[in-house]
mmCIF file of C-alpha atoms and ligand atoms in Angstrom:
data_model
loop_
_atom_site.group_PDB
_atom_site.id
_atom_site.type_symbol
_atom_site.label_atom_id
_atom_site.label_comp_id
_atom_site.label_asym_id
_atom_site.label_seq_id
_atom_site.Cartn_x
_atom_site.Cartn_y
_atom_site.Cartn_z
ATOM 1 C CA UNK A 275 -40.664 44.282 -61.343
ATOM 2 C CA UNK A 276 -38.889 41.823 -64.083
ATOM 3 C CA UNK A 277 -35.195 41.626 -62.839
ATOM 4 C CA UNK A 278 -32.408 40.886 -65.331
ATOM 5 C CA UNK A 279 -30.092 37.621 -63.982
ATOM 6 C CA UNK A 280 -27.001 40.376 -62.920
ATOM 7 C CA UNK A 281 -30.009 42.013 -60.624
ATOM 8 C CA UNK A 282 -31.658 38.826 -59.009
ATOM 9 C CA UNK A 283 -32.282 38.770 -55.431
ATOM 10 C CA UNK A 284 -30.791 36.313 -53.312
ATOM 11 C CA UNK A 285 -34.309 34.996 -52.662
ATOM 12 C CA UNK A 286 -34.618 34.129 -55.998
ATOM 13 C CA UNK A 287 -31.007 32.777 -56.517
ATOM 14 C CA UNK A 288 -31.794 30.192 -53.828
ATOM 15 C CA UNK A 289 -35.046 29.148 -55.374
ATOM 16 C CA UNK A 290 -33.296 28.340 -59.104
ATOM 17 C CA UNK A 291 -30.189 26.891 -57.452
ATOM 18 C CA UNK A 292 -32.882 24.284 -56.261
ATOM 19 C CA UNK A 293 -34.254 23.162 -59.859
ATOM 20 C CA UNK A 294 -32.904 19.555 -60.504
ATOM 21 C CA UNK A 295 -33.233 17.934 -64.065
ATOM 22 C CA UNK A 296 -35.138 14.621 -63.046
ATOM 23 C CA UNK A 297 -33.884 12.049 -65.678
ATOM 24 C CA UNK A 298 -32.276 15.190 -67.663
ATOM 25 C CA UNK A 299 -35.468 17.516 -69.212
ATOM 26 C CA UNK A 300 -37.548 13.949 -69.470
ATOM 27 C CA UNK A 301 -40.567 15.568 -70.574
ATOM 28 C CA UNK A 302 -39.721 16.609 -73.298
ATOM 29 C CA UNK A 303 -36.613 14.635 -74.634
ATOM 30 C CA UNK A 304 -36.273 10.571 -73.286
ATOM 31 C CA UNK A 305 -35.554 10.172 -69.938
ATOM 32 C CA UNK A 306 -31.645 9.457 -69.038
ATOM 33 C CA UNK A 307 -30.264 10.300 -72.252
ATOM 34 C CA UNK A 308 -27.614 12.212 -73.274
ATOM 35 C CA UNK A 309 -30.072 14.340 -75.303
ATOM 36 C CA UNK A 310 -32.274 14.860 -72.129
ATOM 37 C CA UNK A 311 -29.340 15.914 -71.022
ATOM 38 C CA UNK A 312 -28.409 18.489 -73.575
ATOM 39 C CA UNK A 313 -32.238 19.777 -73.674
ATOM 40 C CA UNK A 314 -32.098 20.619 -69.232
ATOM 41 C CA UNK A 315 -28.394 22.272 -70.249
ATOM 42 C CA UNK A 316 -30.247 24.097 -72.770
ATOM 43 C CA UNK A 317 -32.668 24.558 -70.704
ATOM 44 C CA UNK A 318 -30.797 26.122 -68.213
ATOM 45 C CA UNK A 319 -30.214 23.620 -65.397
ATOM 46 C CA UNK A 320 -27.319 23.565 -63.325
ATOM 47 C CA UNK A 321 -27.957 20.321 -62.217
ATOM 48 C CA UNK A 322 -29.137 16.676 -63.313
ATOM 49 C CA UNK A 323 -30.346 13.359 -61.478
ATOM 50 C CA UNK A 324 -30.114 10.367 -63.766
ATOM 51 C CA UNK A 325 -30.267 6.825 -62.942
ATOM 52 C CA UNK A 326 -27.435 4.211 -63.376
ATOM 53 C CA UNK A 327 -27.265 0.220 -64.069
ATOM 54 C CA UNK A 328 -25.542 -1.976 -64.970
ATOM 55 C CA UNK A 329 -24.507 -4.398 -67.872
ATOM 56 C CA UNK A 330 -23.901 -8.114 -67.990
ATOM 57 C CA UNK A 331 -20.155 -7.016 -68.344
ATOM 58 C CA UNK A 332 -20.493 -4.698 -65.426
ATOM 59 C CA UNK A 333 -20.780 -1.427 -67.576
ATOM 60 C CA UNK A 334 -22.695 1.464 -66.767
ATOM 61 C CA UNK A 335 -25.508 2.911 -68.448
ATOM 62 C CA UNK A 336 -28.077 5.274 -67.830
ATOM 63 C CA UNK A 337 -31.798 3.710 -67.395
ATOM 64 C CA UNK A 338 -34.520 3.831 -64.975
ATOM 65 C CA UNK A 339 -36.040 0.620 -65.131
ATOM 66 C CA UNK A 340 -34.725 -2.871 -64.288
ATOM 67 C CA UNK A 341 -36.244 -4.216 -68.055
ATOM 68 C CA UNK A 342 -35.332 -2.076 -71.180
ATOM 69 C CA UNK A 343 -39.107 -2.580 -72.363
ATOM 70 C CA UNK A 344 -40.805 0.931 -71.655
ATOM 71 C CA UNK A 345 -37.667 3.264 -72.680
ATOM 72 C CA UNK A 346 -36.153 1.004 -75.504
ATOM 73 C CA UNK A 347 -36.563 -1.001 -78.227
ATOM 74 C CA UNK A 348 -35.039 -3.984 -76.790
ATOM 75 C CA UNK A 349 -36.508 -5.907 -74.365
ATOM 76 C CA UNK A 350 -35.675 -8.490 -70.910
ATOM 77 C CA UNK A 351 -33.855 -7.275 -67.851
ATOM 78 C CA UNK A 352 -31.128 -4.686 -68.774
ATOM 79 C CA UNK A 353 -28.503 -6.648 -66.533
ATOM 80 C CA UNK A 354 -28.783 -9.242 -68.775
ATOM 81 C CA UNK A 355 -27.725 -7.687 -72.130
ATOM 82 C CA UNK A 356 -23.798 -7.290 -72.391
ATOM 83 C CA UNK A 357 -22.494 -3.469 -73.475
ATOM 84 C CA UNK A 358 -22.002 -3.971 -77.141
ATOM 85 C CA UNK A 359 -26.027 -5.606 -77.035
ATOM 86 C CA UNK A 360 -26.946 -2.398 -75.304
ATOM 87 C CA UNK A 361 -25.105 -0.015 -77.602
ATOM 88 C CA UNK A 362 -27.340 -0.775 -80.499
ATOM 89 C CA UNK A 363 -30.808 -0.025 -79.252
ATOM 90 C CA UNK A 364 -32.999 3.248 -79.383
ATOM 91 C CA UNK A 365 -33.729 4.891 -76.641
ATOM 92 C CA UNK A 366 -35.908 7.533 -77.645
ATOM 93 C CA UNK A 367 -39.176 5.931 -76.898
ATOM 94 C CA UNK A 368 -41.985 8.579 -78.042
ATOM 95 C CA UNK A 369 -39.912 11.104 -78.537
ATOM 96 C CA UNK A 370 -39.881 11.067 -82.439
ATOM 97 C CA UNK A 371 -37.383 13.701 -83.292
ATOM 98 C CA UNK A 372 -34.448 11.907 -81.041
ATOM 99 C CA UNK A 373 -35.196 8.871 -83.325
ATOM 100 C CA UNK A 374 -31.766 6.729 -82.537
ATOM 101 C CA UNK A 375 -30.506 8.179 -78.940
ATOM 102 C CA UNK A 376 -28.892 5.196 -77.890
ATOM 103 C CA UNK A 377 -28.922 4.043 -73.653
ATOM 104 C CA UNK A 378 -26.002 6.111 -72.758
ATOM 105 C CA UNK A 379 -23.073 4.834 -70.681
ATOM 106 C CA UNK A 380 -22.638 6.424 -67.631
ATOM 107 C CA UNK A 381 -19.038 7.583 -69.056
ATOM 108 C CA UNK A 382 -20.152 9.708 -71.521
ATOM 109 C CA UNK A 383 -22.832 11.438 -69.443
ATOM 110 C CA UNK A 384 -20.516 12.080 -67.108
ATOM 111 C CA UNK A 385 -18.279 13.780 -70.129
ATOM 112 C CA UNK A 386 -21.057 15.506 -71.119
ATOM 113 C CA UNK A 387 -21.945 17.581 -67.836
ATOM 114 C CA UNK A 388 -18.370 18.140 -66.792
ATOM 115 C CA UNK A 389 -17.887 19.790 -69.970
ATOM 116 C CA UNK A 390 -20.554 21.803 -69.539
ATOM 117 C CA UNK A 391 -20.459 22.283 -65.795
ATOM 118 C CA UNK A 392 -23.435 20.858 -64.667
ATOM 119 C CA UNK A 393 -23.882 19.071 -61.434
ATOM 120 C CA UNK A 394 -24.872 15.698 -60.791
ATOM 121 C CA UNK A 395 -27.292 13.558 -58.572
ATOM 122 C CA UNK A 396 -26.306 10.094 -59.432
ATOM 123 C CA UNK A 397 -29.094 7.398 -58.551
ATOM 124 C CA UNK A 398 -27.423 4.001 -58.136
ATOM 125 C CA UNK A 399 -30.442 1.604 -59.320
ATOM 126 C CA UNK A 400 -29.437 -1.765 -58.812
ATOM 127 C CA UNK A 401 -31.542 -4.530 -59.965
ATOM 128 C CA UNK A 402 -32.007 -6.728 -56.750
ATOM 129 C CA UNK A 403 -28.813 -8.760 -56.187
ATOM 130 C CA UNK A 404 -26.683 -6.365 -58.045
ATOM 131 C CA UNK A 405 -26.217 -3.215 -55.225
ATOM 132 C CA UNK A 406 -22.688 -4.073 -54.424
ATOM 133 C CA UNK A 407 -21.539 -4.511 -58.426
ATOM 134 C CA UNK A 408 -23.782 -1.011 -59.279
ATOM 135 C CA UNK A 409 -22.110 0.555 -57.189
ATOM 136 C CA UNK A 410 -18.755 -0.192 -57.859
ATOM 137 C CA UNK A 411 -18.955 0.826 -61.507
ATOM 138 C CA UNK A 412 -20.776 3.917 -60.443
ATOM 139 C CA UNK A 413 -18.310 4.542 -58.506
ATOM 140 C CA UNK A 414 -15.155 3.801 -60.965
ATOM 141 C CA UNK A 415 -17.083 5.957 -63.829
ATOM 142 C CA UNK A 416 -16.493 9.057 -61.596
ATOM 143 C CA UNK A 417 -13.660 8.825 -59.200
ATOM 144 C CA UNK A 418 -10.823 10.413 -60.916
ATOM 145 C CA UNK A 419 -12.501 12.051 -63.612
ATOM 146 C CA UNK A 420 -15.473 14.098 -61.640
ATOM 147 C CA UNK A 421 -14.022 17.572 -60.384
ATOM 148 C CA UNK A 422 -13.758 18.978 -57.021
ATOM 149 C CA UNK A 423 -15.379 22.248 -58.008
ATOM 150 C CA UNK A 424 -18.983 20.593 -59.469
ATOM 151 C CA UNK A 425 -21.656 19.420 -57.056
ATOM 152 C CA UNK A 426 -22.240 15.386 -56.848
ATOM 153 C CA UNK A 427 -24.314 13.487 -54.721
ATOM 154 C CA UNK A 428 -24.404 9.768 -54.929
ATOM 155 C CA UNK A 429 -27.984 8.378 -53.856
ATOM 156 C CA UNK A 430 -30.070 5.282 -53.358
ATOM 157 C CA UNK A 431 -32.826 3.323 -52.256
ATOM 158 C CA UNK A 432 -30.670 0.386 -51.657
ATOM 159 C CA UNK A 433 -28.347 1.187 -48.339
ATOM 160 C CA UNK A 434 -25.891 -2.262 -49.842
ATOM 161 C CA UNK A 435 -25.129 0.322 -52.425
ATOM 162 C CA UNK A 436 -24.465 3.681 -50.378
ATOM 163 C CA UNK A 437 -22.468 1.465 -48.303
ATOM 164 C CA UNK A 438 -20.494 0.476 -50.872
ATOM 165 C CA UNK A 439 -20.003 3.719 -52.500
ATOM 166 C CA UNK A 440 -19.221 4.866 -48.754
ATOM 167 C CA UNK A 441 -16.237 2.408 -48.567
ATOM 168 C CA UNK A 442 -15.157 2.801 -51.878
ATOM 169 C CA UNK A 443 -15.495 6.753 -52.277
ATOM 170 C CA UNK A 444 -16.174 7.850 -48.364
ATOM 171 C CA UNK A 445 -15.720 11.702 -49.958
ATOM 172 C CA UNK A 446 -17.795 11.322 -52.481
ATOM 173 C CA UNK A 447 -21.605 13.197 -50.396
ATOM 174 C CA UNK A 448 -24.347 10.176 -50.450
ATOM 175 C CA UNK A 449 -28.043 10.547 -49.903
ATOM 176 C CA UNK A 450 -30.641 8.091 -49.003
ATOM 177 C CA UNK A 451 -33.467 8.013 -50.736
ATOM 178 C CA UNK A 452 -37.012 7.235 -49.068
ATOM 179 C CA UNK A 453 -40.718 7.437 -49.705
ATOM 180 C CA UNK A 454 -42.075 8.175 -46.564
ATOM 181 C CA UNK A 455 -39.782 9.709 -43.325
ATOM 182 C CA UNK A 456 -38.621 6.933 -41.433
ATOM 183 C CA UNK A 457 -39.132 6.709 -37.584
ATOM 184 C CA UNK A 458 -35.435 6.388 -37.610
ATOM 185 C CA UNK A 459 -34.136 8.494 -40.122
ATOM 186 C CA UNK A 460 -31.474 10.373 -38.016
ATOM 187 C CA UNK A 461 -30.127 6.573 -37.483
ATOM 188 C CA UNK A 462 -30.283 5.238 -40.935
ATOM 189 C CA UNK A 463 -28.607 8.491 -42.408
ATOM 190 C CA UNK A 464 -25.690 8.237 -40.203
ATOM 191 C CA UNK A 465 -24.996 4.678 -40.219
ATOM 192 C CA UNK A 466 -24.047 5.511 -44.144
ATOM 193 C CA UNK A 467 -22.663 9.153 -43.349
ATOM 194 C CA UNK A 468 -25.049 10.422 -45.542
ATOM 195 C CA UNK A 469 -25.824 14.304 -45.998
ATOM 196 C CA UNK A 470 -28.935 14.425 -47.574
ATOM 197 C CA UNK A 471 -32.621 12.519 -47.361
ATOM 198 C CA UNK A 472 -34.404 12.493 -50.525
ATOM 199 C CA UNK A 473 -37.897 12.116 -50.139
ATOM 200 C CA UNK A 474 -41.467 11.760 -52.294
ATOM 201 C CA UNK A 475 -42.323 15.811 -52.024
ATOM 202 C CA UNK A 476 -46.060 14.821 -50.874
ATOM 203 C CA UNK A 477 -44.883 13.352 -48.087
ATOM 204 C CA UNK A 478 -42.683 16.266 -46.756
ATOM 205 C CA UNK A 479 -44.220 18.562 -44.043
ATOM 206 C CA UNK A 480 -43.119 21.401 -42.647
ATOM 207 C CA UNK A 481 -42.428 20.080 -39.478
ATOM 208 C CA UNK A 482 -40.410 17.282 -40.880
ATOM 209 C CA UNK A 483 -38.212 19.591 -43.225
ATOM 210 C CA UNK A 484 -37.969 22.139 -40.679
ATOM 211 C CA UNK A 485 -36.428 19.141 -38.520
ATOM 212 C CA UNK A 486 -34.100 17.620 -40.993
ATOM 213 C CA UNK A 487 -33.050 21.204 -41.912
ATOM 214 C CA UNK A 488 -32.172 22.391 -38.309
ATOM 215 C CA UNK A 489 -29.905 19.144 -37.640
ATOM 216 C CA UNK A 490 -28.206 19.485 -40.742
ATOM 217 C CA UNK A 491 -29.286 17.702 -43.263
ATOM 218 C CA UNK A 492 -29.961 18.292 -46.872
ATOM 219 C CA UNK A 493 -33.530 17.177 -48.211
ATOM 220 C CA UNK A 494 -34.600 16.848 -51.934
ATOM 221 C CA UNK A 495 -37.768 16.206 -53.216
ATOM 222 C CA UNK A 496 -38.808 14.274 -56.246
ATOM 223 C CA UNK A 497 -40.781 14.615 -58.317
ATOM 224 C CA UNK A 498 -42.398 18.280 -58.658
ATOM 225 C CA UNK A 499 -43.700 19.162 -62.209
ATOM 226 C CA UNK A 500 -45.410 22.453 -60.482
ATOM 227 C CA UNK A 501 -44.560 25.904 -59.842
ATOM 228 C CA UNK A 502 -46.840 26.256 -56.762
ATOM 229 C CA UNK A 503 -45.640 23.177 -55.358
ATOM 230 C CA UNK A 504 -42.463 24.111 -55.793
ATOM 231 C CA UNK A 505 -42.316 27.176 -54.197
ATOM 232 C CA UNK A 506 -44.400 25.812 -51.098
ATOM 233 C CA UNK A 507 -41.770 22.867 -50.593
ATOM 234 C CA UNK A 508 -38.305 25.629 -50.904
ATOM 235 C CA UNK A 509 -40.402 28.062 -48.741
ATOM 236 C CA UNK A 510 -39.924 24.732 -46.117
ATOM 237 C CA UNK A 511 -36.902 25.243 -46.463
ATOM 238 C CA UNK A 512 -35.851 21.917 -49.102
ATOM 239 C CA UNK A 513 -32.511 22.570 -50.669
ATOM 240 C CA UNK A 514 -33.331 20.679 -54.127
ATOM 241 C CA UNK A 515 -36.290 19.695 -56.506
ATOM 242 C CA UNK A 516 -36.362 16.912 -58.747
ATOM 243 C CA UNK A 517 -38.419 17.757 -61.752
ATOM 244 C CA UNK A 518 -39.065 16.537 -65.156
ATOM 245 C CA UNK A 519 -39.261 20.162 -66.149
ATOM 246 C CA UNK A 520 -36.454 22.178 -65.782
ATOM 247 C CA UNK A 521 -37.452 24.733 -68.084
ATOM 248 C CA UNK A 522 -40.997 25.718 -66.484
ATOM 249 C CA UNK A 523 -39.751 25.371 -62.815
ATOM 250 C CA UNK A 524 -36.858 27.282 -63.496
ATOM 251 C CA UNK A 525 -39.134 30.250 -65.475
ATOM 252 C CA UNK A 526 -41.740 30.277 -62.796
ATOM 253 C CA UNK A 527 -39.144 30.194 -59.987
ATOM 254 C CA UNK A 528 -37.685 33.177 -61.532
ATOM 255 C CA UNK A 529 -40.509 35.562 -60.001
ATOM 256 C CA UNK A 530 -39.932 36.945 -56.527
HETATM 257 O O1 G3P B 197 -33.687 10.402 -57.168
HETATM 258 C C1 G3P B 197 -35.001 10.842 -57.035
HETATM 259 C C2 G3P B 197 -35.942 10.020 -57.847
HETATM 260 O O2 G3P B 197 -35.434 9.889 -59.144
HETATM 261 C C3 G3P B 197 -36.182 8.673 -57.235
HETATM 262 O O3 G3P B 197 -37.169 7.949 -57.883
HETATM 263 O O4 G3P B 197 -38.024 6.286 -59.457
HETATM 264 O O5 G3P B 197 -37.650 8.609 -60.242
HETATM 265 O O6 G3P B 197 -35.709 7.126 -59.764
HETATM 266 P P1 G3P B 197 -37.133 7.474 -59.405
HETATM 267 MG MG1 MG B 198 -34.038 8.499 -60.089
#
């Protein structure tokens, strides 16, 4: 029977509340812009991951990729190009109708989901060498203007940078990103107090989750662009889903 959102079940509360914009709604609007952003809002996400670098002049931006080459139309390694270089190219890529997004800074995304009450997944991306610095201005972007009452995580590949965001921001909830499960993983999750493990969603097993779940843990998966996956990987019991299409996900999650 179609349920109305006042008349949801709790089952299928818990399955939306898992739906994370992956890069904002990057299928259809490009990746880590503000107007991905608006389009997963739109959408109906309560959540976004985006990715954040930095400038020459220690700025923060949202972008994925170390060069600005596939997303952009400049080119050479992001952390090369100073802010006001970075402020004049397009980052709409071949998305035609956003024709002049520009690489956001990570100050105005912010804006832009606390205004709208969206919750965040930050990805610190540090081009090699620059974990510590990434970090930092991640860090500075939010402290003091993120509220209490809207969810943040601050994640990573690179453990320099959760440390760092650790000593700078120790309240702020950090997750490590992986590929695979490590051996270790109780061990490298606590040496940075992190709460959560986000992992490739092929490589999570229901023995695994069920693990990581029963001592505690939070565990996202990225990147799931189907339903049926989806619903096998919250049925493990994963608290979040990283996908490039909010607005499918969160329609087909929507069933009982
Ligand atoms: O944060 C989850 C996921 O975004 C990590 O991989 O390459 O898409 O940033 P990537
Ligand atoms: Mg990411």
């Amino acid at each position: 029977m179609a349920q109305s959102g006042r008349t949801r079940s709790a089952n299928v509360e818990r399955k939306l509340s898992c739906v994370v914009a992956h890069r904002g709604a990057s299928a259809n609007a490009p990746e880590n812009t503000l107007g991905a952003l608006q389009l997963a809002i739109d959408h109906g996400a309560k959540s976004v991951e985006v990715d954040a670098m930095i400038s020459s002049d220690g700025v923060a931006y949202l972008h994925h990729d170390d060069t600005l080459n596939r997303c952009t139309s400049g080119s050479g390694y992001l952390c090369a190009a100073a802010a006001s270089e970075l402020d004049e190219l397009d980052a709409s890529g071949r998305h035609t109708t956003f024709a002049g997004e520009p690489i956001p800074r990570l100050d105005r995304a912010i804006a832009l989901l606390v205004n709208n009450g969206i919750g965040l997944n930050l990805e610190i991306k540090p081009t090699p060498g620059l974990e510590t610095e990434t970090a930092t201005a991640a860090v500075n972007a939010l402290r003091g203007v993120w509220p209490h009452t809207l969810p943040l995580v601050l994640s990573s590949f690179s453990k320099e940078a959760l440390y760092t965001a650790k000593q700078l921001w120790p309240e702020a909830p950090r997750g490590l990103i992986t590929c695979a499960l490590p051996v270790n993983w109780q061990d490298e999750l606590n040496a940075l107090a992190c709460t959560n493990l986000h992992m490739a969603a092929p490589l999570v097993a229901p023995e695994s989750a069920q693990q990581i779940k029963s001592e505690g843990y939070g565990l996202y998966c990225y990147t799931v662009n189907d339903v049926e996956q989806a619903q096998q990987l919250i049925g493990m019991g994963v608290d979040g889903i990283f996908t490039d299409r909010p607005k499918a996900l969160l329609e087909g999650l929507s069933q009982e």
